[in-house]
Amino acid sequence: GTDLHGPIIKQKNSNRSPAIIIHNKLTMASFADAARFLLLTAVGIAGNPSTADAASASPVSGWRSDLDWAALNSKLSSSASLIDTSYDDYTGECFPEFSVPIMSRTNHALIDQPSGMCLPWLYLGWEMSWPRPSENGHLNQTADQALQDLLINPPTDVESWLADPTNPSLNLPSKVLFPSIASDVVAAVNFAKENGLEISVKNSGHSYQGASSKKNTLLLNMNRYTHYAPTGITDCDASILGSTVTEDLSNQPCLLSLAKNKSSLIRVGGGENFDKVYRAVIAANEEEGYKYHVVGGAAGTVSPMGWSWQGGLGGTTGGRLYGFGVDQVVQLEMVLPNGAHVKFGPTEWEDASAEGFTVPRTKVVSGVCRSNPDEHDEEKWIWGPCPEDFDIDFNDLYFAVRGGGGGTWGVVTSVFLQLHDYIPFNPYLLKVGAEECSAIAPQFAEFKAKYISAPSLLNVTKEHSLACGSPDDLAFLICIGEEDVMQAWARFLDLNNSTDPAKVACLFKLAQENNEGVMESPKGWAELIMLLNTNDRFPGKVPDAPTPSPIGNLLAYVLVPQSWLDESEENIKTVLEHATNPPYYAFGGAAASGSDQANSLSQAHRNAAFMASFNDDNDYFWGNLFPQMFDVSDKTKFPPVFGSNHAGPFTSGPLKEDWTKPCPPEWTFEERREKCISFQE
């Protein structure tokens, strides 16, 4: 369960800047008043606006004109940009993409809009992704009403709500800064601290909760920040193994990488998404002969800067072989709420293979501060010990960032990610478009669940099983390295009295020899989805999925424990029968054993077989499946249930007084907050 401690920022003396103290075991943000300027909330659920906020819900030019914005501008680099934003920017720049035919839409068209305000799901521009007018963040309205408005029976008033620039539910930032270097971020954080402003932070906005957009905030849109990935790959010299970590931590990433028996890294900037990361790795592979592999998200417009800090599911990129996104992090560079520009990472570790872990256990995390934070030229940055009065606990900060959510603990300006040795890519696809194949889709769903989560039932080795994963898409089974998918598929059909060769052929490998007209087999997930992409608006970019739409996920996925699946073969069938979406297979293997044991990702993620949604069957889930899946013997500690990736703004646990009863949708959100287990818990 979640053990919430706080605050994250303490002041030893009231006459100086707050110093960061991150408390151990803290897995979701708990915010002190001293850090309110850094609030990034799940829209409307936490951090509700005051009456004054509600009255000024529509951002207007000259927001907070009482402040000396010119002073901030004077400290910015020449390539940074500070602009006023408005509702008109959102409608003028963002709305048109949602009128494009759905298969031609892309978040690539939204990310680079001049205002930096666009979001992949249109309604995220309103609190809780719900444009019905509300003066108090929908607290006095019900979940039933929200579902009616958004999904079941949208009223005719929706168009007028969307068209109203004075709608108090608008949740758009009031001013946007596009930093290009770390000094811009330092200047913005210090300005916000001095003037009591909240900051929101955004890369691509790929959050179903709208975590990067908040009214009456200074938004740091990182999209124009320095791009490191194109030249950011480092091949580590094995001769340094055993050396002492240098005072400025310059050799720390390679020393840790080598300790993991890895030899390469990539540095990624705070504004880069996986499109840019994947294309950098592809370019290096094409130049040097395929040697690098990176674990990342399924969509090009997802960013390591949000994805990693909530776990990071690598269902299409070998996450079951190499771990979650949090496990790929080797060194972090951030600007903290006290304005300090820091970098930090493990400097002492020990072998943990005897306990079943595939990476060393982190023992000590060290960090340094930049002593010349106003210097614009990175070649002249000076790193050294942090001032004593900053009182930064880098052990706890490293723990909190990796699993505790993006935009919560500071602004990530760059990160070193682990690269792995390239091994062959083997993608499989079910021909769901063919009538005879769509008829056996339920059988394929069962086969995929067993191949990945119960391989012994198919006489598949653990090693072959761990090579494969899948996003929450029925048709795909993505494997990296040696596997025996086609042999196992034929055996599965045979066991189910389906020996028709046409049914066996419904599953096929996406390779040159199996696809007429394909020039060569795709070398990785990014190459595959670029090959399959039919949207020619942004050629050469890694596509995104899902395409932009008015509404994203509203609820969350359950982390189904492997131990429960192992109890009975029938449990797999039960999940597939009641789940509302295909499960997300990015768990097991190194997702459990690849932890350095110094991160805040919940143990439920480590112990899960897969992630599945039970949105439409809440009564059955909480009343029947939940008590079977999870240990509910300790009534003082609610077990971790939900995965944070893909969670929406309406997610709630059961009643506090009866964990087998779902939170009633007819209650107001205020009642639900008071009487139901929260998503964070």
XYZ file of C-alpha atoms in Angstrom, residues 267-671:
405
model
C 21.290 11.286 -22.872
C 17.774 12.629 -23.441
C 16.708 16.239 -22.952
C 13.753 17.331 -20.861
C 11.772 18.213 -23.973
C 12.422 15.132 -26.075
C 9.853 12.420 -26.657
C 10.319 8.841 -27.842
C 9.994 9.858 -31.480
C 13.243 11.771 -31.077
C 14.867 9.067 -28.936
C 13.940 6.227 -31.274
C 15.086 8.134 -34.355
C 18.419 8.894 -32.676
C 18.939 5.199 -31.900
C 17.868 4.168 -35.417
C 20.311 6.642 -36.963
C 23.178 5.331 -34.816
C 22.265 1.729 -35.619
C 22.131 2.404 -39.338
C 25.521 4.087 -39.182
C 27.315 1.601 -36.947
C 25.511 -1.658 -37.682
C 22.658 -2.575 -35.401
C 24.111 -2.578 -31.875
C 21.748 -0.486 -29.662
C 18.335 -1.145 -28.156
C 16.312 1.237 -25.987
C 13.305 0.424 -23.798
C 10.542 2.938 -24.380
C 6.857 3.631 -24.879
C 4.543 2.348 -27.598
C 3.784 5.820 -29.033
C 6.280 8.232 -30.535
C 4.676 11.196 -28.791
C 5.007 9.658 -25.333
C 7.990 11.100 -23.478
C 10.532 9.541 -21.110
C 9.921 12.645 -18.975
C 6.452 11.473 -17.937
C 6.458 7.800 -18.847
C 9.527 6.871 -16.795
C 8.519 8.540 -13.540
C 5.203 6.666 -13.328
C 6.775 3.306 -14.079
C 7.140 3.168 -17.842
C 5.628 0.145 -19.576
C 7.847 -1.461 -22.206
C 5.377 -3.972 -23.615
C 6.617 -3.393 -27.165
C 10.295 -2.756 -26.477
C 11.520 -5.597 -24.283
C 10.421 -4.383 -20.864
C 10.041 -7.968 -19.661
C 13.693 -8.542 -20.575
C 15.109 -5.243 -19.296
C 12.698 -3.744 -16.756
C 10.353 -0.785 -16.467
C 11.141 2.759 -17.536
C 12.243 3.634 -13.994
C 14.840 0.868 -14.265
C 16.475 2.441 -17.333
C 17.494 5.631 -15.490
C 21.223 5.932 -14.782
C 21.572 9.627 -13.927
C 19.157 12.548 -13.533
C 19.568 16.271 -14.045
C 16.866 18.514 -12.547
C 15.980 21.976 -11.331
C 14.490 21.657 -7.853
C 11.819 23.852 -6.215
C 14.530 25.778 -4.357
C 16.042 26.793 -7.725
C 19.055 24.496 -7.483
C 20.244 22.899 -10.712
C 21.429 19.428 -9.720
C 22.499 16.133 -11.186
C 22.580 12.892 -9.241
C 22.737 9.127 -9.492
C 23.971 6.000 -7.708
C 27.623 6.090 -6.675
C 27.734 2.966 -4.523
C 26.071 -0.347 -5.307
C 26.394 -4.038 -4.538
C 25.646 -7.304 -6.258
C 22.099 -8.548 -5.607
C 22.043 -11.627 -7.828
C 21.827 -13.963 -4.833
C 18.407 -12.466 -4.099
C 17.292 -12.957 -7.701
C 17.918 -9.435 -9.016
C 19.569 -8.853 -12.374
C 20.991 -5.414 -11.524
C 23.047 -4.179 -8.570
C 21.318 -2.849 -5.459
C 21.777 0.900 -5.094
C 23.397 1.717 -1.735
C 24.293 5.411 -2.016
C 23.084 8.155 -4.338
C 25.244 11.252 -4.645
C 24.523 14.581 -6.239
C 26.156 17.840 -7.216
C 24.892 21.380 -7.722
C 25.807 23.820 -10.451
C 27.626 26.770 -8.896
C 27.022 29.058 -11.894
C 23.292 28.541 -12.619
C 23.070 31.747 -14.679
C 25.671 30.538 -17.190
C 24.040 29.827 -20.565
C 26.930 27.932 -22.179
C 26.833 24.289 -21.058
C 30.551 23.931 -21.799
C 31.163 26.381 -18.943
C 28.902 24.768 -16.346
C 30.653 24.117 -13.039
C 29.456 21.180 -10.932
C 30.465 20.702 -7.325
C 29.222 19.983 -3.808
C 25.869 21.516 -2.959
C 25.741 24.307 -0.377
C 25.157 22.802 3.036
C 22.034 24.858 3.690
C 20.315 23.305 0.629
C 20.028 20.123 2.700
C 19.206 17.878 -0.278
C 18.878 14.165 0.448
C 19.776 12.681 -2.933
C 19.041 9.131 -1.789
C 15.439 10.008 -1.086
C 15.120 12.265 -4.124
C 16.306 9.470 -6.433
C 13.834 7.118 -4.744
C 10.925 9.534 -5.071
C 11.441 10.650 -8.668
C 11.590 7.126 -10.051
C 8.013 6.037 -9.476
C 6.565 9.082 -7.708
C 5.236 10.890 -10.773
C 6.476 13.438 -13.286
C 6.589 17.178 -12.609
C 6.269 16.565 -8.898
C 9.756 16.824 -7.455
C 11.222 19.358 -9.846
C 11.789 19.930 -13.557
C 13.801 17.203 -15.284
C 16.197 18.832 -17.737
C 17.966 15.677 -18.933
C 18.404 12.020 -18.088
C 20.882 9.305 -18.989
C 19.033 6.133 -20.032
C 20.481 2.657 -20.281
C 20.938 1.190 -23.756
C 21.015 -2.560 -24.301
C 22.650 -4.752 -26.915
C 20.547 -5.140 -30.031
C 18.982 -8.568 -30.569
C 16.599 -9.592 -33.376
C 13.095 -8.142 -33.417
C 10.205 -10.547 -34.094
C 6.750 -8.948 -34.307
C 3.593 -11.030 -34.773
C 0.169 -9.877 -35.885
C -3.246 -11.519 -35.881
C -5.147 -10.897 -39.128
C -8.193 -9.489 -37.368
C -9.472 -8.036 -40.643
C -10.068 -11.483 -42.098
C -13.434 -13.008 -41.163
C -12.084 -16.451 -40.348
C -9.391 -14.859 -38.157
C -11.595 -12.414 -36.280
C -13.694 -15.427 -35.271
C -10.746 -16.907 -33.370
C -9.708 -13.613 -31.740
C -10.862 -14.843 -28.292
C -8.654 -17.907 -28.703
C -5.690 -15.718 -29.628
C -6.328 -13.560 -26.540
C -6.165 -16.702 -24.394
C -3.054 -17.918 -26.207
C -1.277 -14.594 -25.701
C -2.168 -14.517 -22.001
C -0.818 -18.023 -21.505
C 2.319 -17.553 -23.630
C 3.284 -14.477 -21.617
C 1.884 -15.109 -18.137
C 1.522 -18.901 -17.884
C 3.984 -20.347 -20.428
C 4.206 -23.782 -18.814
C 0.592 -24.407 -19.869
C 1.810 -24.267 -23.474
C 5.087 -26.098 -22.872
C 6.926 -22.819 -23.501
C 10.134 -22.042 -21.632
C 10.350 -19.019 -19.361
C 13.143 -17.604 -21.520
C 11.019 -17.740 -24.680
C 8.056 -16.252 -22.833
C 10.038 -13.304 -21.467
C 11.112 -12.363 -24.978
C 7.529 -11.290 -25.736
C 5.127 -8.598 -24.626
C 2.241 -6.588 -25.978
C 0.453 -3.262 -25.652
C -3.261 -3.232 -24.848
C -4.036 -4.194 -28.424
C -5.445 -7.598 -29.270
C -3.650 -8.063 -32.585
C 0.018 -7.591 -31.587
C 2.500 -9.938 -29.962
C 5.942 -8.299 -29.945
C 9.048 -10.385 -29.311
C 12.726 -9.516 -28.994
C 15.246 -12.314 -29.186
C 14.659 -16.052 -29.306
C 11.053 -17.271 -29.064
C 8.819 -20.076 -30.385
C 5.538 -18.266 -30.965
C 4.402 -20.031 -34.126
C 5.153 -23.507 -32.766
C 3.311 -22.698 -29.527
C 0.359 -21.235 -31.477
C 0.022 -24.411 -33.524
C 0.163 -26.519 -30.346
C -2.442 -24.318 -28.669
C -4.860 -24.671 -31.584
C -4.253 -28.393 -31.655
C -5.106 -28.671 -27.969
C -8.304 -26.778 -28.721
C -9.208 -29.050 -31.645
C -8.475 -26.364 -34.239
C -6.015 -27.954 -36.626
C -7.157 -26.022 -39.709
C -3.996 -24.606 -41.371
C -5.965 -21.466 -42.248
C -6.419 -20.755 -38.534
C -2.727 -21.292 -37.851
C -1.982 -18.817 -40.636
C -4.151 -16.165 -38.965
C -1.096 -15.335 -36.886
C 1.921 -14.321 -38.926
C 5.323 -12.792 -38.443
C 5.764 -9.292 -39.840
C 8.884 -10.052 -41.819
C 10.007 -9.465 -45.370
C 9.456 -13.074 -46.394
C 5.838 -12.991 -45.210
C 4.815 -9.619 -46.654
C 4.816 -8.961 -50.376
C 6.105 -5.493 -51.185
C 7.939 -5.002 -47.878
C 11.516 -4.064 -48.709
C 13.017 -5.345 -45.457
C 11.981 -6.693 -42.091
C 11.495 -4.043 -39.396
C 14.437 -3.918 -36.978
C 12.489 -2.626 -33.973
C 9.157 -1.357 -32.683
C 9.658 2.179 -33.982
C 10.558 0.907 -37.450
C 7.523 -1.402 -37.389
C 4.959 1.265 -36.611
C 6.545 3.630 -39.116
C 6.209 0.845 -41.677
C 2.543 0.242 -40.800
C 1.694 3.932 -40.551
C -0.773 5.125 -43.199
C -0.772 8.764 -42.053
C 1.611 10.651 -44.340
C 1.311 14.063 -42.669
C 4.561 13.761 -40.706
C 6.796 11.441 -42.733
C 9.817 10.045 -40.955
C 8.396 10.544 -37.466
C 7.464 7.683 -35.166
C 3.624 7.586 -35.085
C 1.549 8.086 -32.002
C -1.298 5.975 -30.673
C -4.052 6.414 -29.850
C -4.821 9.309 -32.196
C -6.102 12.570 -30.628
C -9.754 12.475 -29.594
C -12.023 14.520 -27.334
C -11.758 12.089 -24.420
C -9.003 9.754 -23.229
C -9.094 7.081 -20.536
C -11.359 8.131 -17.677
C -10.517 5.301 -15.263
C -7.494 3.074 -14.577
C -6.085 -0.400 -15.114
C -5.698 -3.044 -12.406
C -2.323 -4.669 -11.740
C -3.336 -8.346 -11.843
C -0.983 -10.308 -9.538
C 1.037 -13.144 -11.050
C 0.563 -15.150 -7.846
C -3.221 -15.123 -8.307
C -2.967 -16.214 -11.941
C -0.703 -19.067 -10.883
C -3.419 -20.463 -8.585
C -5.622 -21.674 -11.421
C -5.764 -21.760 -15.213
C -9.358 -20.590 -14.892
C -8.193 -17.255 -13.487
C -6.815 -16.266 -16.894
C -10.170 -17.003 -18.496
C -11.943 -15.038 -15.749
C -9.856 -11.943 -16.417
C -10.324 -12.157 -20.179
C -14.061 -12.590 -19.717
C -14.490 -9.531 -17.476
C -11.773 -7.170 -18.723
C -13.058 -4.340 -20.902
C -9.817 -4.020 -22.913
C -7.050 -6.404 -23.934
C -4.511 -6.631 -21.088
C -1.240 -4.713 -21.224
C 1.644 -7.202 -21.112
C 4.750 -5.424 -19.836
C 5.219 -7.237 -16.534
C 7.144 -10.207 -15.168
C 10.769 -11.149 -15.682
C 13.050 -8.118 -15.421
C 10.052 -5.950 -14.566
C 10.443 -7.649 -11.195
C 14.139 -8.582 -11.111
C 15.457 -5.433 -12.814
C 14.839 -3.146 -9.840
C 17.771 -1.532 -8.060
C 15.620 -1.630 -4.884
C 15.885 2.154 -4.502
C 12.811 3.373 -6.362
C 9.240 4.161 -5.332
C 7.405 2.127 -7.966
C 4.890 0.010 -6.056
C 5.587 -3.640 -5.409
C 2.282 -4.367 -7.130
C 3.904 -3.328 -10.412
C 6.792 -5.686 -9.733
C 4.464 -8.575 -8.825
C 1.946 -8.122 -11.638
C 1.362 -10.505 -14.533
C -0.315 -7.813 -16.631
C -2.533 -4.754 -16.380
C -6.257 -5.008 -17.237
C -9.287 -2.746 -17.134
C -12.537 -3.651 -15.368
C -14.230 -0.286 -15.862
C -17.640 -1.629 -16.836
C -17.835 -4.281 -14.137
C -16.962 -2.482 -10.901
C -19.362 -4.442 -8.690
C -17.979 -7.761 -9.851
C -14.366 -6.616 -9.553
C -14.513 -5.156 -6.040
C -16.935 -7.764 -4.702
C -15.344 -10.854 -6.222
C -11.987 -10.458 -7.955
C -10.350 -7.896 -5.674
C -10.533 -10.030 -2.466
C -9.151 -12.998 -4.405
C -6.308 -11.112 -6.067
C -5.050 -9.009 -3.165
C -4.254 -9.456 0.515
C -6.948 -7.517 2.371
C -6.255 -8.935 5.836
C -4.735 -5.693 7.158
C -7.592 -3.184 7.221
C -5.196 -0.344 8.013
C -3.252 -0.748 4.762
C -5.094 -0.745 1.460
C -3.173 -2.833 -1.098
C -1.830 -1.214 -4.267
C -4.246 -2.044 -7.090
C -3.947 0.415 -9.956
C -1.219 1.035 -12.491
C -0.365 4.722 -12.771
C 0.355 4.608 -16.514
C -2.867 5.176 -18.503
C -4.912 6.198 -15.434
C -7.719 8.712 -15.988
C -9.201 11.476 -13.819
C -12.241 9.545 -12.527
C -10.300 6.669 -10.997
C -11.356 5.730 -7.491
C -10.958 2.816 -5.146
C -13.808 1.222 -3.162
C -15.606 2.477 -0.069
C -13.316 3.141 2.871
C -15.682 1.299 5.197
C -16.198 -1.705 2.891
C -13.492 -2.571 0.380
C -15.797 -4.965 -1.471
C -18.161 -2.163 -2.544
C -17.342 0.232 -5.411
C -17.482 3.968 -4.866
C -21.083 4.914 -5.796
C -21.189 6.899 -9.055
C -24.284 8.757 -7.844
C -22.220 10.438 -5.112
C -20.711 13.844 -5.691
C -16.959 14.012 -6.137
C -16.755 15.686 -2.741
C -18.483 12.678 -1.149
